[in-house]
Coordinates of C-alpha atoms and ligand atoms in Angstrom, one line a residue:
X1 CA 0.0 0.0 0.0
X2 CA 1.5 3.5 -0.7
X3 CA 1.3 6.3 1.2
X4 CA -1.6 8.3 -0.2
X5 CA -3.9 5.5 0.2
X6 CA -2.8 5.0 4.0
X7 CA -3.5 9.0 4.3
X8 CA -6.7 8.6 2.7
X9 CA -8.6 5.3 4.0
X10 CA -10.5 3.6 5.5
X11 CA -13.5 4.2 4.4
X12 CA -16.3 3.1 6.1
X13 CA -20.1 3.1 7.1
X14 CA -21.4 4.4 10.3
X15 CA -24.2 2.9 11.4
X16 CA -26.0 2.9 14.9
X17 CA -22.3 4.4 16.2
X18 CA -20.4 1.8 14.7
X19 CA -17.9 2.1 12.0
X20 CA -18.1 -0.6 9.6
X21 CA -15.3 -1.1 7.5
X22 CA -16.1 -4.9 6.1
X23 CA -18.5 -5.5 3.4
X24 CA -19.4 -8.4 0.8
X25 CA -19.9 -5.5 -2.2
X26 CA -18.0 -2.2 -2.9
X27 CA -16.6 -0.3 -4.9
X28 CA -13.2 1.6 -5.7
X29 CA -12.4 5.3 -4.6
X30 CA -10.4 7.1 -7.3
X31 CA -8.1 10.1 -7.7
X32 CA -9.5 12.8 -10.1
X33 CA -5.9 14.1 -10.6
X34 CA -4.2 10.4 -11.7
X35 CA -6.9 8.3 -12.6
X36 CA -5.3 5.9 -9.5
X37 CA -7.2 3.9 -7.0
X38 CA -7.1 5.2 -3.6
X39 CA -9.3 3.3 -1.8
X40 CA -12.1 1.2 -1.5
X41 CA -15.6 2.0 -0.4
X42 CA -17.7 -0.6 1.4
X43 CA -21.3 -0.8 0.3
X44 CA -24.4 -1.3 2.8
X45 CA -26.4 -4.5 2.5
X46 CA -30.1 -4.4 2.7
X47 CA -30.2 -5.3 6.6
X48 CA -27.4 -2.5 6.9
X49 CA -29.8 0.3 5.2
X50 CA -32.1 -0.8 7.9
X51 CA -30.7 -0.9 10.4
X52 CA -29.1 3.0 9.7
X53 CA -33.3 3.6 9.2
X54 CA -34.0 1.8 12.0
X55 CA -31.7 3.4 14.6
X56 CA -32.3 6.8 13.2
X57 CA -36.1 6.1 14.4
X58 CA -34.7 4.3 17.9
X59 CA -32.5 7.2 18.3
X60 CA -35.2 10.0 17.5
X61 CA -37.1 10.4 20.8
X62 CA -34.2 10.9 22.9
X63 CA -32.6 13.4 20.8
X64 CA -35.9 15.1 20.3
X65 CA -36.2 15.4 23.8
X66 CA -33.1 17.3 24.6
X67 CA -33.3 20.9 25.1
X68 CA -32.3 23.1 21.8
X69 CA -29.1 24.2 24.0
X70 CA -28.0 20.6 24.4
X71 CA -28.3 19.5 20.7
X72 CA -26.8 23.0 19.7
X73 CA -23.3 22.5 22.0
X74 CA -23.4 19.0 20.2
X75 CA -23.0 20.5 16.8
X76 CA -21.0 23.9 18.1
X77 CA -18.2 21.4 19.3
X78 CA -18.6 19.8 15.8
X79 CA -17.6 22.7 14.2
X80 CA -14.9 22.9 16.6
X81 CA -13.5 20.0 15.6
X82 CA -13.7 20.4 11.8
X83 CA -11.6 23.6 12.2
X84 CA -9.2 21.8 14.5
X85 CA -8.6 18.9 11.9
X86 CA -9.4 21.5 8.6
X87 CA -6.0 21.1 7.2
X88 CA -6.3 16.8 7.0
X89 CA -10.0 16.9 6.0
X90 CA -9.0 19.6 3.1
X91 CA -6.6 17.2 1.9
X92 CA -9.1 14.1 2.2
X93 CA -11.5 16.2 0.1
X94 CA -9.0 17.6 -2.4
X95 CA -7.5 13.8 -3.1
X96 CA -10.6 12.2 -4.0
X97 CA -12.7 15.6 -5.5
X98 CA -10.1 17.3 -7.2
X99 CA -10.6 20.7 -6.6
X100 CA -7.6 22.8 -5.2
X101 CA -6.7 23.0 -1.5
X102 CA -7.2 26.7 -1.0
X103 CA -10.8 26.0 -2.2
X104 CA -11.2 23.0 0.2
X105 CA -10.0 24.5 3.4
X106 CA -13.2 27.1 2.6
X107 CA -15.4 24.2 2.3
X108 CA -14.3 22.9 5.5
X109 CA -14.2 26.6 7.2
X110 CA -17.7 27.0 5.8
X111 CA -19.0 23.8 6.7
X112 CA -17.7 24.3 10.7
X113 CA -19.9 27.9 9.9
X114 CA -23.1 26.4 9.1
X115 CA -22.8 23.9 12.0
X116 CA -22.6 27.0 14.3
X117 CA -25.5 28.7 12.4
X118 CA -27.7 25.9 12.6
X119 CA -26.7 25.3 16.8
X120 CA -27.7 29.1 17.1
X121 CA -30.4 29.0 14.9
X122 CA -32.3 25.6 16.4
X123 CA -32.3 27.7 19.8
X124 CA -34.9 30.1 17.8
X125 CA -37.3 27.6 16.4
X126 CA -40.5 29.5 17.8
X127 CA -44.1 28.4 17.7
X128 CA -46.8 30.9 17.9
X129 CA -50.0 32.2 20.1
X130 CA -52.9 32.5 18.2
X131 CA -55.4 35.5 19.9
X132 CA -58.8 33.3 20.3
X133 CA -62.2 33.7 19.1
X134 CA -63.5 31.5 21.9
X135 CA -63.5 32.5 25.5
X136 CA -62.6 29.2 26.7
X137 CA -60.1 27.9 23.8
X138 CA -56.6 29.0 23.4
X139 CA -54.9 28.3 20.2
X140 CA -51.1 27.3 19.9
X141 CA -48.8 27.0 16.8
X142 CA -46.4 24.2 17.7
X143 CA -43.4 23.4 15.4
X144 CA -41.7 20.1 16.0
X145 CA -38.7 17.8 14.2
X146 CA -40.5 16.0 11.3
X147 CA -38.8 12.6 12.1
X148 CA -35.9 11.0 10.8
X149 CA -34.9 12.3 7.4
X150 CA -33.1 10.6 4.2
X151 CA -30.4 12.7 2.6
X152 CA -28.8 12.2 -0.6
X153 CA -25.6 14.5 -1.3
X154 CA -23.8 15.2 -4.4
X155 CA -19.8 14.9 -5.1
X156 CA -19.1 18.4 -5.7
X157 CA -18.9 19.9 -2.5
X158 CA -18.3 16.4 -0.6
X159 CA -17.8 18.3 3.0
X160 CA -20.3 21.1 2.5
X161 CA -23.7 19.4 1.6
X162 CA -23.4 17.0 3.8
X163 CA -22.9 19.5 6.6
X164 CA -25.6 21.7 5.6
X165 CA -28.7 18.8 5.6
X166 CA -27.1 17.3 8.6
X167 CA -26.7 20.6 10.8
X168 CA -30.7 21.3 10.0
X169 CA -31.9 18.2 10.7
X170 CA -29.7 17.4 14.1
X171 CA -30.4 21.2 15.3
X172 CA -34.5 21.0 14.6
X173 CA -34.5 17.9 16.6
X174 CA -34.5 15.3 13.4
X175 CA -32.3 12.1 13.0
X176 CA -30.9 11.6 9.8
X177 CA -29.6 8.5 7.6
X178 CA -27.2 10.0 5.0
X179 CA -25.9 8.7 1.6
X180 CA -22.7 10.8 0.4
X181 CA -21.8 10.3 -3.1
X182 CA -20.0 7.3 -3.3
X183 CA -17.2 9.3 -5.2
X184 CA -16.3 11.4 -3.0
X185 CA -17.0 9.6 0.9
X186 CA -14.0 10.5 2.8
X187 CA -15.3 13.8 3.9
X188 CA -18.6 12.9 4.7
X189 CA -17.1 10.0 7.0
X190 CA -15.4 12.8 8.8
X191 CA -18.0 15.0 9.3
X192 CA -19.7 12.1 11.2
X193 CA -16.0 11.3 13.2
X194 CA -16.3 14.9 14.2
X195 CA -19.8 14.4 15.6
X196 CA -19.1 11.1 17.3
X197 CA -16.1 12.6 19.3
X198 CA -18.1 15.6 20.0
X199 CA -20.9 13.4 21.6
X200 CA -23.4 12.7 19.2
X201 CA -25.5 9.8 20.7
X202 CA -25.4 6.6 18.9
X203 CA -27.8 6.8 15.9
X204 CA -28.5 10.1 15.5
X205 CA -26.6 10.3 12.4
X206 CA -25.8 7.6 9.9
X207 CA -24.0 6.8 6.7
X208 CA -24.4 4.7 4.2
X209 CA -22.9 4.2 0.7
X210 CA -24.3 1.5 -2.2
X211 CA -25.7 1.6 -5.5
X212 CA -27.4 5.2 -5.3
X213 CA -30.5 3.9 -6.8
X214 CA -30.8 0.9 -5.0
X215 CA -30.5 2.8 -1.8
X216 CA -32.6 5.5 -2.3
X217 CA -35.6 3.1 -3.2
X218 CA -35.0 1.1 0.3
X219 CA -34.4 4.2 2.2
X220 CA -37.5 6.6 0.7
X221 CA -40.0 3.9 0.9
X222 CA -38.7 2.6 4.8
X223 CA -41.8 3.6 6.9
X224 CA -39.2 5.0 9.7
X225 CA -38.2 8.0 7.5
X226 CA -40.7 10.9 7.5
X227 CA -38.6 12.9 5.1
X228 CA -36.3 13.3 2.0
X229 CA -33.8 16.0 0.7
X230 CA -31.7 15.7 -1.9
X231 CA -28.8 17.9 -4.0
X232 CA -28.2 16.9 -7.6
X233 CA -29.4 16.7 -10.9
X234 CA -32.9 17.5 -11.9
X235 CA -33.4 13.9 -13.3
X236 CA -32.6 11.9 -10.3
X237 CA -34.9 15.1 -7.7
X238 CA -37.5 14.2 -10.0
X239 CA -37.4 10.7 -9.6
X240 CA -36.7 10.6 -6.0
X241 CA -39.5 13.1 -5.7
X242 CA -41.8 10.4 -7.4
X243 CA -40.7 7.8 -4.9
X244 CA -41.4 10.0 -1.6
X245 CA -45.0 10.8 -3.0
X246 CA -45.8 7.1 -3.9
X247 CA -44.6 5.7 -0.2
X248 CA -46.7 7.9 2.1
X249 CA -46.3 11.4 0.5
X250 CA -43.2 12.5 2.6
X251 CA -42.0 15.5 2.2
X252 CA -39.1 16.4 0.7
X253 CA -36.5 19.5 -0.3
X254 CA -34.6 19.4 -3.7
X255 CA -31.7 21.3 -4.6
X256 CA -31.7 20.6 -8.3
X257 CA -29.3 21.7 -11.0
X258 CA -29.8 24.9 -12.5
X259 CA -28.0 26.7 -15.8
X260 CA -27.3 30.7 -14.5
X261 CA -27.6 33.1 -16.2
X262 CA -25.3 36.3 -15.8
X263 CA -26.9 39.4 -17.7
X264 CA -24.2 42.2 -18.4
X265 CA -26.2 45.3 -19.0
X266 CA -24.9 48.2 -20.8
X267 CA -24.1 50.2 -17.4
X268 CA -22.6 48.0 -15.3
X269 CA -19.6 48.2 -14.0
X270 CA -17.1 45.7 -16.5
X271 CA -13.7 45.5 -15.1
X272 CA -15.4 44.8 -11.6
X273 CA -17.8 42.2 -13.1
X274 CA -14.7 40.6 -14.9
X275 CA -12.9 40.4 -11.1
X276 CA -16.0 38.7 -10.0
X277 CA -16.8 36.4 -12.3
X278 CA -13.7 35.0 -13.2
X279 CA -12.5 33.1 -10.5
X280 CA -16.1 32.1 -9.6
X281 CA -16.4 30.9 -13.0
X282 CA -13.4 28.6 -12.5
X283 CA -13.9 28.0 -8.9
X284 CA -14.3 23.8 -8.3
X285 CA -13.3 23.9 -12.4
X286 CA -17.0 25.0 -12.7
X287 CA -18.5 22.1 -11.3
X288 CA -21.1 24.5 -8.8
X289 CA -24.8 24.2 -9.0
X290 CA -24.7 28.4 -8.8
X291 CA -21.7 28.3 -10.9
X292 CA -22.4 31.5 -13.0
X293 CA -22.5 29.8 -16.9
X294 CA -24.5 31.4 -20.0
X295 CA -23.3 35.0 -20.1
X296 CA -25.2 37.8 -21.6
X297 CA -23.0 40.5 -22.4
X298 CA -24.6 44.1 -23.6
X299 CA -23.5 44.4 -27.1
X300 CA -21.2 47.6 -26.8
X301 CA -19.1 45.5 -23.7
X302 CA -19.3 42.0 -24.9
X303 CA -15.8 42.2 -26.9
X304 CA -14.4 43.3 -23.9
X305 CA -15.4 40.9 -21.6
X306 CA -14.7 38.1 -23.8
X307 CA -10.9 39.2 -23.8
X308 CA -11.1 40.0 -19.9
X309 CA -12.5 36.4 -19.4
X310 CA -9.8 34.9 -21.8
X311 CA -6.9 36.8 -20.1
X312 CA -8.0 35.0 -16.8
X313 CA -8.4 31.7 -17.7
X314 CA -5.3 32.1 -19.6
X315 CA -3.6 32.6 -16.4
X316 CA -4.8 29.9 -14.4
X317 CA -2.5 27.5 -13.0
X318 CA -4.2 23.9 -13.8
X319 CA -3.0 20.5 -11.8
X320 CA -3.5 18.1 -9.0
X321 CA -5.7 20.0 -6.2
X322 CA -3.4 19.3 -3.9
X323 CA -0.3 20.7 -5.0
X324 CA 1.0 24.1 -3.7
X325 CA -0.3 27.3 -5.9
X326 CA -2.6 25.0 -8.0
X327 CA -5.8 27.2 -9.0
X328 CA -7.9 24.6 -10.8
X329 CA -8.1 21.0 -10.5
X330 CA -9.6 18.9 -12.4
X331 CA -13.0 17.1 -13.2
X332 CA -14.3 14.9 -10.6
X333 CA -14.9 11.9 -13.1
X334 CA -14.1 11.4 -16.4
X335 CA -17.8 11.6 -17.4
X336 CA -17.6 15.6 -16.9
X337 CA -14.8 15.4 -19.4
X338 CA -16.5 13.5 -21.8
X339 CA -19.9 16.2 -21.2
X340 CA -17.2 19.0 -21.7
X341 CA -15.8 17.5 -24.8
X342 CA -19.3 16.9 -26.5
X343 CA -20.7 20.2 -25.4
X344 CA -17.4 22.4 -27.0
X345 CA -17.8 20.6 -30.4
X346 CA -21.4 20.8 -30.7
X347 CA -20.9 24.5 -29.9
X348 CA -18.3 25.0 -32.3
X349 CA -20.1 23.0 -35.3
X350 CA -23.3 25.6 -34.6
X351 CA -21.0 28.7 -35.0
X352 CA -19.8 29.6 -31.5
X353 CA -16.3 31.0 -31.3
X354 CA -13.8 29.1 -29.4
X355 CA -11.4 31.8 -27.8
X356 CA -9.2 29.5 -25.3
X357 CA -9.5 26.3 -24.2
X358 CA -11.9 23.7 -25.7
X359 CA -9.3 20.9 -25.3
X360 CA -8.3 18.2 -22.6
X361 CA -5.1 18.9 -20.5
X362 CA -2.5 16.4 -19.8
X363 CA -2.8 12.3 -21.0
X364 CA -3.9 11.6 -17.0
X365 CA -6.3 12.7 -14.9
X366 CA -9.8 14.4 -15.9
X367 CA -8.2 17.7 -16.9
X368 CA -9.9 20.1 -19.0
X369 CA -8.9 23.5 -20.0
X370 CA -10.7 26.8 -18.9
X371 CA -12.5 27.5 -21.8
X372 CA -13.9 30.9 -23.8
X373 CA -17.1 30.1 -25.9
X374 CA -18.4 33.7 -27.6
X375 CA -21.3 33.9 -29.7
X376 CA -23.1 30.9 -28.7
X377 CA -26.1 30.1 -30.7
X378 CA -29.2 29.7 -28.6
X379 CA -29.8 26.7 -30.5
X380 CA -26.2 24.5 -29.0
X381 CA -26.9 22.1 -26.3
X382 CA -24.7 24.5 -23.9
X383 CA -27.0 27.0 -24.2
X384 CA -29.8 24.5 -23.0
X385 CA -28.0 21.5 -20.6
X386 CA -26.1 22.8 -17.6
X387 CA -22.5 22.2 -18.4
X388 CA -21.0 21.8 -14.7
X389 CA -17.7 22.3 -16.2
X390 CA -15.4 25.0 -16.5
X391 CA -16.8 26.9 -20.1
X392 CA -17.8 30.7 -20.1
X393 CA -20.4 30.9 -22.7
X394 CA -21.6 34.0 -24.2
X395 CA -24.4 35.5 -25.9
X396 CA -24.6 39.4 -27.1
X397 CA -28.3 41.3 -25.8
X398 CA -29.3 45.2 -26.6
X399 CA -31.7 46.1 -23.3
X400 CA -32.8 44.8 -19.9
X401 CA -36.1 43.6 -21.1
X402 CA -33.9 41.6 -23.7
X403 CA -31.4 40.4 -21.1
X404 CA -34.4 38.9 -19.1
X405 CA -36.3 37.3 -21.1
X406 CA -33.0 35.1 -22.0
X407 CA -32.4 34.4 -18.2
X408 CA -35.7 32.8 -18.1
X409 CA -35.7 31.2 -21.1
X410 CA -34.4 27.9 -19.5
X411 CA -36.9 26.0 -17.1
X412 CA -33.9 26.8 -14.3
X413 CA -34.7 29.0 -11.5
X414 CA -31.5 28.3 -8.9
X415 CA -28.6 31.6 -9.1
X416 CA -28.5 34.8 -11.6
X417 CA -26.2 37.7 -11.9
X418 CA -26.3 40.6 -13.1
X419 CA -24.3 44.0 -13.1
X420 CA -25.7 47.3 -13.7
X421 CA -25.6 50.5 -11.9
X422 CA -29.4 51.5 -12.7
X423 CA -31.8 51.2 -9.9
X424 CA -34.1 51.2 -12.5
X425 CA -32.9 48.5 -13.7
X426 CA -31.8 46.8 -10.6
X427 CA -36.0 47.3 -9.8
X428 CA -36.5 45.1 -13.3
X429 CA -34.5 42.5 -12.2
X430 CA -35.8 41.9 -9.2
X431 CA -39.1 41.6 -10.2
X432 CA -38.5 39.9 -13.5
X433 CA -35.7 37.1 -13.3
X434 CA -37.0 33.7 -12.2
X435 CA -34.7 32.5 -9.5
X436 CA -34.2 31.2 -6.3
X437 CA -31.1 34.1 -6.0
X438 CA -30.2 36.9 -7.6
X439 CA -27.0 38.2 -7.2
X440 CA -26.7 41.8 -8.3
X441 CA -23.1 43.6 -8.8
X442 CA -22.5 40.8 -6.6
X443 CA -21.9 36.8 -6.5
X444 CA -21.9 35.6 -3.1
X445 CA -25.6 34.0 -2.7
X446 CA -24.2 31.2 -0.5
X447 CA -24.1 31.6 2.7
X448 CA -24.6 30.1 6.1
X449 CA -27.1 33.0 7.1
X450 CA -29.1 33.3 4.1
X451 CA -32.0 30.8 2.3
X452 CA -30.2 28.8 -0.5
X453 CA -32.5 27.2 -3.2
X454 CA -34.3 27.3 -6.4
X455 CA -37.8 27.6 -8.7
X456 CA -39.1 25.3 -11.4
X457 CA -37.0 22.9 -12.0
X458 CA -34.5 23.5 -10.1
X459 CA -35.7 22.3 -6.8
X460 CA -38.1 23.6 -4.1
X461 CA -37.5 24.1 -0.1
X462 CA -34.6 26.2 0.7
X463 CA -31.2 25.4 2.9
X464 CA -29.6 28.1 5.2
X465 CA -30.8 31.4 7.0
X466 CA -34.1 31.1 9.1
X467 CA -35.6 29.1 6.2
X468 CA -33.6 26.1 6.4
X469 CA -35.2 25.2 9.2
X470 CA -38.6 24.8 8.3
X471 CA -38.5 22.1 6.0
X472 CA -37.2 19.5 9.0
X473 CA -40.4 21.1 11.0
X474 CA -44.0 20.2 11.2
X475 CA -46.6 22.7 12.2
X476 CA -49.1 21.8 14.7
X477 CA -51.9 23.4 16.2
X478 CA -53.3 23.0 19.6
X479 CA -56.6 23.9 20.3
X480 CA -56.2 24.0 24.4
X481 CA -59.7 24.2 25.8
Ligands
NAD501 P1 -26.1 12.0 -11.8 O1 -27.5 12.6 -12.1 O2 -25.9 10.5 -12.2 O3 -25.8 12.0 -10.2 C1 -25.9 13.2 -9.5 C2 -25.9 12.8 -8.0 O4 -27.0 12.0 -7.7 C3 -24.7 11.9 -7.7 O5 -24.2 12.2 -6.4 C4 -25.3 10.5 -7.6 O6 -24.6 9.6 -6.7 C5 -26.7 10.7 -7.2 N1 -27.7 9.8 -7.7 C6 -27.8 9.3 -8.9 N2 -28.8 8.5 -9.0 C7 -29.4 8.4 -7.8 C8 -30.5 7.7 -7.3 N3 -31.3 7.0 -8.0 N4 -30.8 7.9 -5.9 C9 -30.0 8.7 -5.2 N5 -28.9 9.4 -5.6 C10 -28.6 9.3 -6.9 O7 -25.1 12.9 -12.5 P2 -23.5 13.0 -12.4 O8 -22.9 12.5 -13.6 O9 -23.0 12.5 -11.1 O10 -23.4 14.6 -12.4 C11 -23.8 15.2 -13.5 C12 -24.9 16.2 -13.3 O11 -25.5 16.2 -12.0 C13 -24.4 17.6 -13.5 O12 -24.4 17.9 -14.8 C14 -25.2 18.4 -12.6 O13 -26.3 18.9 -13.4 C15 -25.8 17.5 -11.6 N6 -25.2 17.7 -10.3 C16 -25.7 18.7 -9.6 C17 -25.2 19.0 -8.3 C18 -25.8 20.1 -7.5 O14 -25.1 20.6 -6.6 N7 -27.1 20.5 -7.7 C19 -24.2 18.3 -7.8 C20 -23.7 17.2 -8.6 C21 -24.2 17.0 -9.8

């Protein structure tokens, strides 16, 4: 065994407080950056996926019943410990991801933030007096945990989703069985290590990996889990949508992918919009559901921007995530670069410019090169199909009304952008663009404090700020007499 596979494994399941590390299936862990086996990943059997459902209902009454300031120094000391060990889980989450350190250490630095968010906010989960009609009735809103939850997490931000579903659902009082993407499980195992030392009681919070489809139909349709929330594509949301309504209509939040839109008007503000966009653009090689990806540039500044965008990704230093000063990794799997590769040509066989990039880097590892596409027709599949890959794609428009009617062309609600230095136009945007966020002369929707989620078919039920709380919550009146 070398050494990077000793710093990387073992992985395991958690189950019930107990890691499991021995399995009769599984399958291998590999290194974006080499193409090389790292590890491998035990899958759950059927009795292991309930047992995880099982214990997450076992475990539910006890850890609903602890005060809100008992569950919330659980996950503050969490959070604790992820900044304590943020330097090994950033390299645990660069090997097997890709993306570059720098960018990791945020994800586990954000992550340990939305664990404290969630431990402050699940102190503030309020019900409500109603003022009575009847003399001798009094009315009371009650909000309490839904039950235990299944969560189903994406590879892209290995560390981050799995914090943000698990931090709601522990801190409303819910118990949670979680499948991490099988790609990507080293950092989801550590977020439950972090929780275990910190006192997490047994069952509380469990992982399992398998065959994602497999696993989602045992868990949704287990009659211990009251709810579902998932983060990926809009195919598999609205599939695992379908199973939740068929067993028992649970309820469920989906984070779905989306296609943003970034609308360039003819006031804003370019060389700050360039600084923005950029490195945003290329942040996690592109692979972001917010990552900002059809650009329409006002006709008098598109030229412009193309080169600004060019000059950047020019620039960029591309290579294993984990070597010092690397900028941009590269593509989790070798089906993004095959997506990438298919995308570019039929964009460049329908007229679209191709001002940098287009090609794949290296002869190992998923590598694929920032890329410039201008002129896009509206008719390539980039302009339609989300490309989660690191291609700027651009499109010329003449007026707001213009610029709005192409971000809601696409049945995608998640992020937009848009720079202009009109309120006027600022007032259009607000009202007219179709989107779970809207970033304006700005691109930092994210955050632990603020609702994070989409429209149409991008998803419903939002994660983060006051909202995220809700959807672990049911509502229940009492009618006190
Ligand atoms: P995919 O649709 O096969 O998988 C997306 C995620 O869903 C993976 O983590 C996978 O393990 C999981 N998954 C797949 N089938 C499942 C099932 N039946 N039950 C439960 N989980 C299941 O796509 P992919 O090739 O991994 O990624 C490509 C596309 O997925 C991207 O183009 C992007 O649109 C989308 N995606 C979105 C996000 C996001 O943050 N919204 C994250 C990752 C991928």
């Amino acid at each position: 065994m070398t050494l990077m596979t000793e710093k990387y494994g073992p992985l395991t399941l958690f189950i019930d407080g107990e890691w499991i590390s021995v399995s009769d299936s599984g399958e291998d862990v590999y290194n974006p950056a080499t193409g090389e086996v790292i590890a491998r990943l035990p899958h759950a059997s059927a009795s292991d996926i309930d047992r995880a459902a099982q214990a997450a209902a076992r475990s539910f009454p006890a850890w609903r019943a602890l005060t809100a300031l008992e569950r919330s120094r659980i996950l503050r000391r969490t959070a604790d410990l992820l900044r304590e060990r943020a330097d090994h889980i950033a390299w645990l989450l660069s090997t097997e991801q890709g993306k570059a350190l720098g960018e990791a250490r945020i994800e586990v630095m954000v992550s340990a933030e939305t664990l404290d968010w969630c431990a402050e906010e699940g102190r503030r989960i309020y019900g409500r007096i109603v003022p009575s009609p009847y003399p001798q009735v009094e009315y009371r809103v009650l909000k309490q945990p839904v039950g235990p939850v299944a969560a189903f997490t994406p590879w892209n931000f290995p560390l981050m989703m799995p914090a943000r579903k698990v931090a709601s659902a522990l801190a409303s009082g819910c118990t949670i069985v979680l499948k991490p993407a099988e790609e990507t499980p080293a950092a989801a195992i550590e977020l439950a290590r972090a929780f275990h030392d910190a006192g997490l009681p047994d069952g509380v919070l469990n992982i399992v990996f398998g065959n994602p489809a497999e696993v989602s139909e045992q868990l949704i349709a287990h009659e211990a889990i009251r709810k579902v929330t998932f983060t990926g594509s809009t195919a598999v949301g609205q599939h695992l949508a379908g199973l939740a309504a068929r067993h028992g209509a649970k309820r469920c939040t989906m984070e779905l992918g989306g296609h943003a839109p970034v609308l360039i008007l003819e006031d804003a503000d370019l060389e700050r919009a360039i600084s923005l966009l950029a490195p945003f653009k290329f942040r996690n090689a592109g692979q972001v559901c917010i990552s900002p990806t059809r650009f329409y540039v006002h006709d008098s500044l598109h030229d412009r921007f193309v080169d600004g965008m060019v000059c950047a990704a020019t620039k960029l230093k591309i290579g294993s995530g984990v070597e010092e000063g690397v900028q941009m990794g590269p593509l989790a799997n070798p089906r993004r670069v095959s997506a990438m590769r298919e995308l570019v040509d039929d964009a460049i066989a329908q007229g679209a410019r191709c001002m940098t990039g287009g090609n794949l880097v290296g002869n190992r590892g998923n590598f694929f090169a920032p890329t410039v596409l201008a002129d896009v027709p509206e008719s390539a599949r980039i302009m339609n199909e989300e490309p989660f890959g690191p291609i700027v794609v651009t499109a010329r428009i003449h007026n707001t009304q213009e610029a709005i009617t192409q971000a809601n062309r696409l049945p995608f609600g998640l992020a937009s952008y848009a720079f202009t230095s009109s309120a006027h136009n600022i007032s259009m945007l607000a009202d007219g663009v179709e989107a779970g966020m809207l970033g304006v002369n700005a691109i930092a929707v994210s955050t632990p404090e603020a609702p994070f989620g989409g429209v149409r078919h991008s998803g419903y039920g939002s994660e983060g700020g006051i909202e995220g709380m809700e959807p672990y919550l049911v509502t229940k009146l009492l009618a006190q007499g």
